[in-house]
PDB file of C-alpha atoms and ligand atoms in Angstrom:
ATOM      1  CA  UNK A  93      14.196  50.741  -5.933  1.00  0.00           C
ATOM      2  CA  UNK A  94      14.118  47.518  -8.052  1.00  0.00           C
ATOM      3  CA  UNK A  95      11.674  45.741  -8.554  1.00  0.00           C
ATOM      4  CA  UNK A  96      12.685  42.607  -6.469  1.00  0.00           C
ATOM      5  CA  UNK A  97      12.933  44.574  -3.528  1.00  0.00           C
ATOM      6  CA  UNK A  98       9.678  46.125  -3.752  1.00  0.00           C
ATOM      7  CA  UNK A  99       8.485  43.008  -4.086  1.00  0.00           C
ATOM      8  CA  UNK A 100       9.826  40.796  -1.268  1.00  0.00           C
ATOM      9  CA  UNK A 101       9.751  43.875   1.446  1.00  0.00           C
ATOM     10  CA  UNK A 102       5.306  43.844   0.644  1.00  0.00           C
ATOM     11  CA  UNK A 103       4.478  40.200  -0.997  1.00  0.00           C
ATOM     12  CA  UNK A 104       7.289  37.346  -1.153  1.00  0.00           C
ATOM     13  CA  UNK A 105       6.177  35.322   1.894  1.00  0.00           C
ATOM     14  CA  UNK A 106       6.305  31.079   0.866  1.00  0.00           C
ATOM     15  CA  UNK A 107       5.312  28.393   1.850  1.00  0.00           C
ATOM     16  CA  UNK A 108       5.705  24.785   1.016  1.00  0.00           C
ATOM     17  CA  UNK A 109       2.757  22.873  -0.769  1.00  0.00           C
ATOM     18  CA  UNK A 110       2.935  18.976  -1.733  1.00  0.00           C
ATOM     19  CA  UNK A 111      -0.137  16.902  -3.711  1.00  0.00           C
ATOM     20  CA  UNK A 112       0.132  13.888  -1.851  1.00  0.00           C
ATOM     21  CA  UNK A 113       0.290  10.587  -4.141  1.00  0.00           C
ATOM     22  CA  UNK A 114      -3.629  10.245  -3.843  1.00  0.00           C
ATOM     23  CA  UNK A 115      -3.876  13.216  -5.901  1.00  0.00           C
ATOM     24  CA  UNK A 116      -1.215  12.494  -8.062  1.00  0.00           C
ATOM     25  CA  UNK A 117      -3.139   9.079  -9.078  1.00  0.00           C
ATOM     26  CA  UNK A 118      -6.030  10.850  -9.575  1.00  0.00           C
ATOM     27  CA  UNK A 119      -4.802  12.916 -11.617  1.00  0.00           C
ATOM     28  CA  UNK A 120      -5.878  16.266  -9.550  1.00  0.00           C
ATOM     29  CA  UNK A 121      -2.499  17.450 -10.197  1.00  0.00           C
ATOM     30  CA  UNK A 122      -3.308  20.346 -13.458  1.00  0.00           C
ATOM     31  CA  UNK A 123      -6.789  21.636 -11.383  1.00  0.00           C
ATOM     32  CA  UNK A 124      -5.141  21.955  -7.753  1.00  0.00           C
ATOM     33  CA  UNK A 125      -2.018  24.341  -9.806  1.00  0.00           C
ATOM     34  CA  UNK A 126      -4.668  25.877 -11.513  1.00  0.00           C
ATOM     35  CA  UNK A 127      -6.499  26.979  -8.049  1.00  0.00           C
ATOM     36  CA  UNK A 128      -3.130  28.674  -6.823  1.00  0.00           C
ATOM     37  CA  UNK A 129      -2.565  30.242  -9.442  1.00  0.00           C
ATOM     38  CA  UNK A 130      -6.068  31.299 -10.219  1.00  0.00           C
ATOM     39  CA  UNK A 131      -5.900  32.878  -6.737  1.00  0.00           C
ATOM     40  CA  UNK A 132      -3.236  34.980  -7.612  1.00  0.00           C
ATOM     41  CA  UNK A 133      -0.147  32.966  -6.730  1.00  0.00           C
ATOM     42  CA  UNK A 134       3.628  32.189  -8.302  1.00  0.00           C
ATOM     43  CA  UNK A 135       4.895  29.287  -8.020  1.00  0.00           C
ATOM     44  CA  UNK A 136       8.596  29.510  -6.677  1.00  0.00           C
ATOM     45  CA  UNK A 137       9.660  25.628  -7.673  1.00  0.00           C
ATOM     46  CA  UNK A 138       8.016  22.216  -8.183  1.00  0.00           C
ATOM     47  CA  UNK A 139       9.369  19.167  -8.543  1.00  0.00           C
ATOM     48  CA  UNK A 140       7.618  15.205  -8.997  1.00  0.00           C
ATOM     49  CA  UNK A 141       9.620  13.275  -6.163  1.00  0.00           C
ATOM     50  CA  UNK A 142       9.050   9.570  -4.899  1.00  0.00           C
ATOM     51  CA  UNK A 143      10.332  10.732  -1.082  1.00  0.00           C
ATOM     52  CA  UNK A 144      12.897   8.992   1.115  1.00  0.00           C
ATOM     53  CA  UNK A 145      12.086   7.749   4.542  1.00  0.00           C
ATOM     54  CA  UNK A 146      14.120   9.890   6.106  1.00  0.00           C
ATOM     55  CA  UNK A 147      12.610  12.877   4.324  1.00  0.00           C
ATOM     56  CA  UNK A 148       8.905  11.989   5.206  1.00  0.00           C
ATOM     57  CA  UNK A 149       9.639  11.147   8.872  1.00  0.00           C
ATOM     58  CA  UNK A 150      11.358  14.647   9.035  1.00  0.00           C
ATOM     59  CA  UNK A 151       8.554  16.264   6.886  1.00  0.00           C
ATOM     60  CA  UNK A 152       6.119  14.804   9.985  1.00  0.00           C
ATOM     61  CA  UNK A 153       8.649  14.687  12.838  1.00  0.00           C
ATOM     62  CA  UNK A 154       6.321  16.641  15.016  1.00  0.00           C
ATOM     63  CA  UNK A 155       3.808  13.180  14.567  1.00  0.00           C
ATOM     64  CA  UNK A 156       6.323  10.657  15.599  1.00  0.00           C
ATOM     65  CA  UNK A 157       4.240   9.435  18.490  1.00  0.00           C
ATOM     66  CA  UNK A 158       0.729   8.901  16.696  1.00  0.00           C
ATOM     67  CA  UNK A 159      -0.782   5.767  15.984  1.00  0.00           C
ATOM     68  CA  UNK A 160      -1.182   6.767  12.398  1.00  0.00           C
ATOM     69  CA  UNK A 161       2.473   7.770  11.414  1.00  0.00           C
ATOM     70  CA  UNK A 162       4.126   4.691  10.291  1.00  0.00           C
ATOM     71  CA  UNK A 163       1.118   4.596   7.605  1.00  0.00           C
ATOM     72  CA  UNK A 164       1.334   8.016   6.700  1.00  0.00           C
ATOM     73  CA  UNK A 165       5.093   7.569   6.042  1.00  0.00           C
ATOM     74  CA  UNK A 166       4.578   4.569   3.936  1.00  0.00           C
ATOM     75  CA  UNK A 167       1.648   6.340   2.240  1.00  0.00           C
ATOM     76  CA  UNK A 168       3.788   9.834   1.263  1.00  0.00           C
ATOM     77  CA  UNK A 169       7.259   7.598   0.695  1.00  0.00           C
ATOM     78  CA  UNK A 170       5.254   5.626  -1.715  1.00  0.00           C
ATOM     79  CA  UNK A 171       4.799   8.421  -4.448  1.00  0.00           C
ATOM     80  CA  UNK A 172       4.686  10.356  -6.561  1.00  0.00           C
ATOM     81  CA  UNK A 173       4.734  13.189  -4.270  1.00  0.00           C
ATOM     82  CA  UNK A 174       4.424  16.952  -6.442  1.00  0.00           C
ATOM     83  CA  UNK A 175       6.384  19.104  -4.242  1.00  0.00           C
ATOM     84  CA  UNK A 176       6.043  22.922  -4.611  1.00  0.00           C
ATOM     85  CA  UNK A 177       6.826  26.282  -3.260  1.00  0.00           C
ATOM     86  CA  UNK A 178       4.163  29.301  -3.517  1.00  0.00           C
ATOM     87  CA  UNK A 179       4.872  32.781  -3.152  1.00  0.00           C
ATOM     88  CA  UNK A 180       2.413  35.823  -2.336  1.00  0.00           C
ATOM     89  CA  UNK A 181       1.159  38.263   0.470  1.00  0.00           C
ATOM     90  CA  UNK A 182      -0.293  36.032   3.182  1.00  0.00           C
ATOM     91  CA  UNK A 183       0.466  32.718   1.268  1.00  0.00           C
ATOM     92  CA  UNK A 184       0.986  30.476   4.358  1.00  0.00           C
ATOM     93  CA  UNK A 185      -2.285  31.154   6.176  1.00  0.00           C
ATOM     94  CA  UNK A 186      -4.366  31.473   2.328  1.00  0.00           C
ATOM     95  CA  UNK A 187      -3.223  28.031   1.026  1.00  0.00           C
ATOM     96  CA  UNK A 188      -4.378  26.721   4.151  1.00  0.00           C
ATOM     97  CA  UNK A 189      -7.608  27.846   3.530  1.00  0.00           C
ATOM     98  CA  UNK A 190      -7.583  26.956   0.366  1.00  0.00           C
ATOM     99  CA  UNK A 191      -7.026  23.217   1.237  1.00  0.00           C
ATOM    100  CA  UNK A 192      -9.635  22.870   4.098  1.00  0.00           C
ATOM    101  CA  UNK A 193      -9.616  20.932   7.250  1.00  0.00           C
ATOM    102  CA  UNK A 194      -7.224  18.305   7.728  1.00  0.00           C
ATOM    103  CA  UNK A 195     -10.257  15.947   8.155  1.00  0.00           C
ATOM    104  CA  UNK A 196     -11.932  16.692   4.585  1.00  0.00           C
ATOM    105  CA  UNK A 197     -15.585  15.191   6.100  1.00  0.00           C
ATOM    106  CA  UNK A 198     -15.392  18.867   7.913  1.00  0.00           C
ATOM    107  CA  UNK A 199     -13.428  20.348   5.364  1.00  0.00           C
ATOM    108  CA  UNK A 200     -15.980  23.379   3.362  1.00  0.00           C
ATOM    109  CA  UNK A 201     -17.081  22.228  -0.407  1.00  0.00           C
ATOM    110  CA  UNK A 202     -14.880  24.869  -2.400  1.00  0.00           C
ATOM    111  CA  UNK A 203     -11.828  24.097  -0.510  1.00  0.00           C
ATOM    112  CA  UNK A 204      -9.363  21.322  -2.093  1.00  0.00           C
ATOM    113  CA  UNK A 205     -10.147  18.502   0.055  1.00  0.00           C
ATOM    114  CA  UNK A 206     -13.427  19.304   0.624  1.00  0.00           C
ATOM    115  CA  UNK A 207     -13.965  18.829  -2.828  1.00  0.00           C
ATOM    116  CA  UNK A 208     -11.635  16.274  -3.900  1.00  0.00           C
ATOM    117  CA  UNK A 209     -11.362  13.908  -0.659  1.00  0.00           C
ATOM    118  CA  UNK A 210     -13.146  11.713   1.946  1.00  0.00           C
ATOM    119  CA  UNK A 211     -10.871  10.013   4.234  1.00  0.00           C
ATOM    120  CA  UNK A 212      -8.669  12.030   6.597  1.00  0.00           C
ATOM    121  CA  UNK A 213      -5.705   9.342   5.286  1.00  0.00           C
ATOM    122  CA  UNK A 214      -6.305  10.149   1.846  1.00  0.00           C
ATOM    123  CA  UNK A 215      -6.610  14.256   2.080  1.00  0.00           C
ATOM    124  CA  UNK A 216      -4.942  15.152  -1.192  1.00  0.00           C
ATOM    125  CA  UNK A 217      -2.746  17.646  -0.235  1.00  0.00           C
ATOM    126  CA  UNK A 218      -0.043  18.929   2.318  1.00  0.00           C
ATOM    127  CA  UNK A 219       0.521  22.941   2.918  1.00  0.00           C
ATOM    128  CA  UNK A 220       2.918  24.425   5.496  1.00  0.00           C
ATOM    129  CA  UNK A 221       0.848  25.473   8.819  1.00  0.00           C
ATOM    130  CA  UNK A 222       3.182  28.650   9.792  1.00  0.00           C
ATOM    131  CA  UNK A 223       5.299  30.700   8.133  1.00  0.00           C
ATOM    132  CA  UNK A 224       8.384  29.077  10.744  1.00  0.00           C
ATOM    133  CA  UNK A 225       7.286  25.444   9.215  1.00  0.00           C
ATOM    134  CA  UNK A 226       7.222  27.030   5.850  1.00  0.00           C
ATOM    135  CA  UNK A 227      10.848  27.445   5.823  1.00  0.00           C
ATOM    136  CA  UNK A 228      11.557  24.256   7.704  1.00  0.00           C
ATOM    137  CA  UNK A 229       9.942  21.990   4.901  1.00  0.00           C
ATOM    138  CA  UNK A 230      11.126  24.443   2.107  1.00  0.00           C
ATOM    139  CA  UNK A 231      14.982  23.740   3.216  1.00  0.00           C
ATOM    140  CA  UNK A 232      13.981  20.335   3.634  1.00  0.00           C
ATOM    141  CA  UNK A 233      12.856  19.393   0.398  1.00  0.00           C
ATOM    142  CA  UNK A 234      14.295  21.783  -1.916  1.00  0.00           C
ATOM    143  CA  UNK A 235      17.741  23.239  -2.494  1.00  0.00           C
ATOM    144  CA  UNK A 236      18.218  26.697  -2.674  1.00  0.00           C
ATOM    145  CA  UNK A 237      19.098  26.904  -5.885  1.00  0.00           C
ATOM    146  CA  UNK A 238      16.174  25.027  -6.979  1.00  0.00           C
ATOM    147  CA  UNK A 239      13.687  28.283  -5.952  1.00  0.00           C
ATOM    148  CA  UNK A 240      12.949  30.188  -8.727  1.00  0.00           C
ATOM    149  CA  UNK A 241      13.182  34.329  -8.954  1.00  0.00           C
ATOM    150  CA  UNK A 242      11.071  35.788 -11.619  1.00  0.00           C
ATOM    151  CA  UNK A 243       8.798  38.287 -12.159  1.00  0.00           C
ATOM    152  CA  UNK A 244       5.196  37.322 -13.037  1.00  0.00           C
ATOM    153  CA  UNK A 245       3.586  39.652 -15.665  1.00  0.00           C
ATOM    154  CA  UNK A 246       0.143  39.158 -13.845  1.00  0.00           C
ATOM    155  CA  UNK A 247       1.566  40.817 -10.812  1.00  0.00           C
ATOM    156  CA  UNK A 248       0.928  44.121 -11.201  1.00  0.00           C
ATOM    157  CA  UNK A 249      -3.120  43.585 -12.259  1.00  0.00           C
ATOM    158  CA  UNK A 250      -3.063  41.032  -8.697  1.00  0.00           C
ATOM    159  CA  UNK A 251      -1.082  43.826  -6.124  1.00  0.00           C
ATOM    160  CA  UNK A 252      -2.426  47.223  -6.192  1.00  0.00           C
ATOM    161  CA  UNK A 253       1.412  48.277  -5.209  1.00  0.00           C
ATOM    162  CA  UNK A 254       4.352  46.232  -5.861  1.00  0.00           C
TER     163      UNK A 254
HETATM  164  P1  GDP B 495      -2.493  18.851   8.177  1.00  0.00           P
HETATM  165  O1  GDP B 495      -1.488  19.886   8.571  1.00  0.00           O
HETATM  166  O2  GDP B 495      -3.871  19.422   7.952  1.00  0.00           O
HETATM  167  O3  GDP B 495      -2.049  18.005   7.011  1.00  0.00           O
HETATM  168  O4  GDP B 495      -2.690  17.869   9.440  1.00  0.00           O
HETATM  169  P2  GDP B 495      -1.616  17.326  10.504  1.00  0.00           P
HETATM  170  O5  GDP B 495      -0.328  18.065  10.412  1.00  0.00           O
HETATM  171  O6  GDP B 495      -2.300  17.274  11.822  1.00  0.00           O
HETATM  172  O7  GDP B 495      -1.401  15.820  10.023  1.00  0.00           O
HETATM  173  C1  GDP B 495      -0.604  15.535   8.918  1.00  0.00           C
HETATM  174  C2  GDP B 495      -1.265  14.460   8.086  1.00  0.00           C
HETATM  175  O8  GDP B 495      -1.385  13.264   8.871  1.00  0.00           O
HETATM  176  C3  GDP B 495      -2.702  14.768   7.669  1.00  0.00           C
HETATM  177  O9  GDP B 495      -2.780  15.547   6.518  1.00  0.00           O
HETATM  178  C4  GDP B 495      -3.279  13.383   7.438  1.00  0.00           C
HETATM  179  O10 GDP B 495      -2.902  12.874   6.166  1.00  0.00           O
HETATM  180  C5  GDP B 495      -2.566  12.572   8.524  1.00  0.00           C
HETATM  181  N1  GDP B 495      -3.432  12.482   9.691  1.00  0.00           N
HETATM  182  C6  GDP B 495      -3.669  13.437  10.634  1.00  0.00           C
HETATM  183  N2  GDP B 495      -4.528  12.996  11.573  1.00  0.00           N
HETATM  184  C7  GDP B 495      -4.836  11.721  11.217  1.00  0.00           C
HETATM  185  C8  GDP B 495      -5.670  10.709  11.780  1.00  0.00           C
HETATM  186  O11 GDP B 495      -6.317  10.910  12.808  1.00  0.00           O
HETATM  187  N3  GDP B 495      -5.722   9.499  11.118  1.00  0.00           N
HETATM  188  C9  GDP B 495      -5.004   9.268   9.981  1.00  0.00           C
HETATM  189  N4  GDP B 495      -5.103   8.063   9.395  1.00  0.00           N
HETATM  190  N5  GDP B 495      -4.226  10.181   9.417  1.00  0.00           N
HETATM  191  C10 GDP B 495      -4.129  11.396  10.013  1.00  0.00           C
HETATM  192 MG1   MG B 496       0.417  19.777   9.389  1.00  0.00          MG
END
């Protein structure tokens, strides 16, 4: 079987990761890549956007009635946002780890806002929380053709079967 079909039947799970414009102007960018990929993760597609309205009030739709969401949308819609898509086994729940709490006072030193934020309106970085939202917020801020297929030559020393 080829090799692409090995691979997405044990390991191609996404998910959709964005470094919110705090950690854009902090330049946090290069060292929050380099954790997903030192973990052992491919990056699918990434892209520096400034977003629309309309795509940050659908990005938090599910927020619509909190007291904090017409300042989170200004915050994200003001940019840059670095939009990305990861790919590996278990991606969705790992990068979650990976980033911490949502509140990065409770969020564990080692995790990406736990090292790299205080305020809970200034946490550094989105991730997708299921592997349903995953593909919601991949379709919604990335086309299709804009998800990249390739073949990582680490991938074979990361998987013990591919
Ligand atoms: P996440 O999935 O961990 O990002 O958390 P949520 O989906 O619950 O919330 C989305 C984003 O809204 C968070 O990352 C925060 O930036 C923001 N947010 C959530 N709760 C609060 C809050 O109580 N106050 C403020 N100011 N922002 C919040
Ligand atoms: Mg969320």
């Amino acid at each position: 079987r080829s090799y692409f079909l090995r691979w997405s039947m044990h390991c191609s799970e996404r998910t959709f990761v964005a470094i919110k414009p705090d950690g854009v102007h902090r330049g946090l960018m290069g060292r929050i890549i380099a954790r997903l990929e030192d973990k052992g993760y491919s990056i699918v597609a990434l892209k520096l956007i400034k977003p629309s309205k309309t795509l940050a009030e659908s990005h938090y739709e599910a927020l619509q009635s909190k007291p904090f969401f017409a300042d989170l949308v200004a915050f994200i819609t003001s940019g840059p946002v670095c939009a990305m898509v990861w790919e590996g086994k278990d991606v969705v729940a790992q990068v979650r780890k990976l980033i911490g709490n949502t509140d990065p006072l409770t969020s564990a030193p080692g995790t990406i806002r736990g090292d790299f934020g205080v305020d809970i309106g200034r946490n550094i970085i989105h991730a997708s929380d299921s592997i349903s939202s995953a593909k919601r917020e991949i379709e919604l801020w990335f086309h299709t053709q804009d998800l990249i297929e390739w073949n990582p030559t680490l991938h074979e020393w990361i998987y013990e079967k591919v």
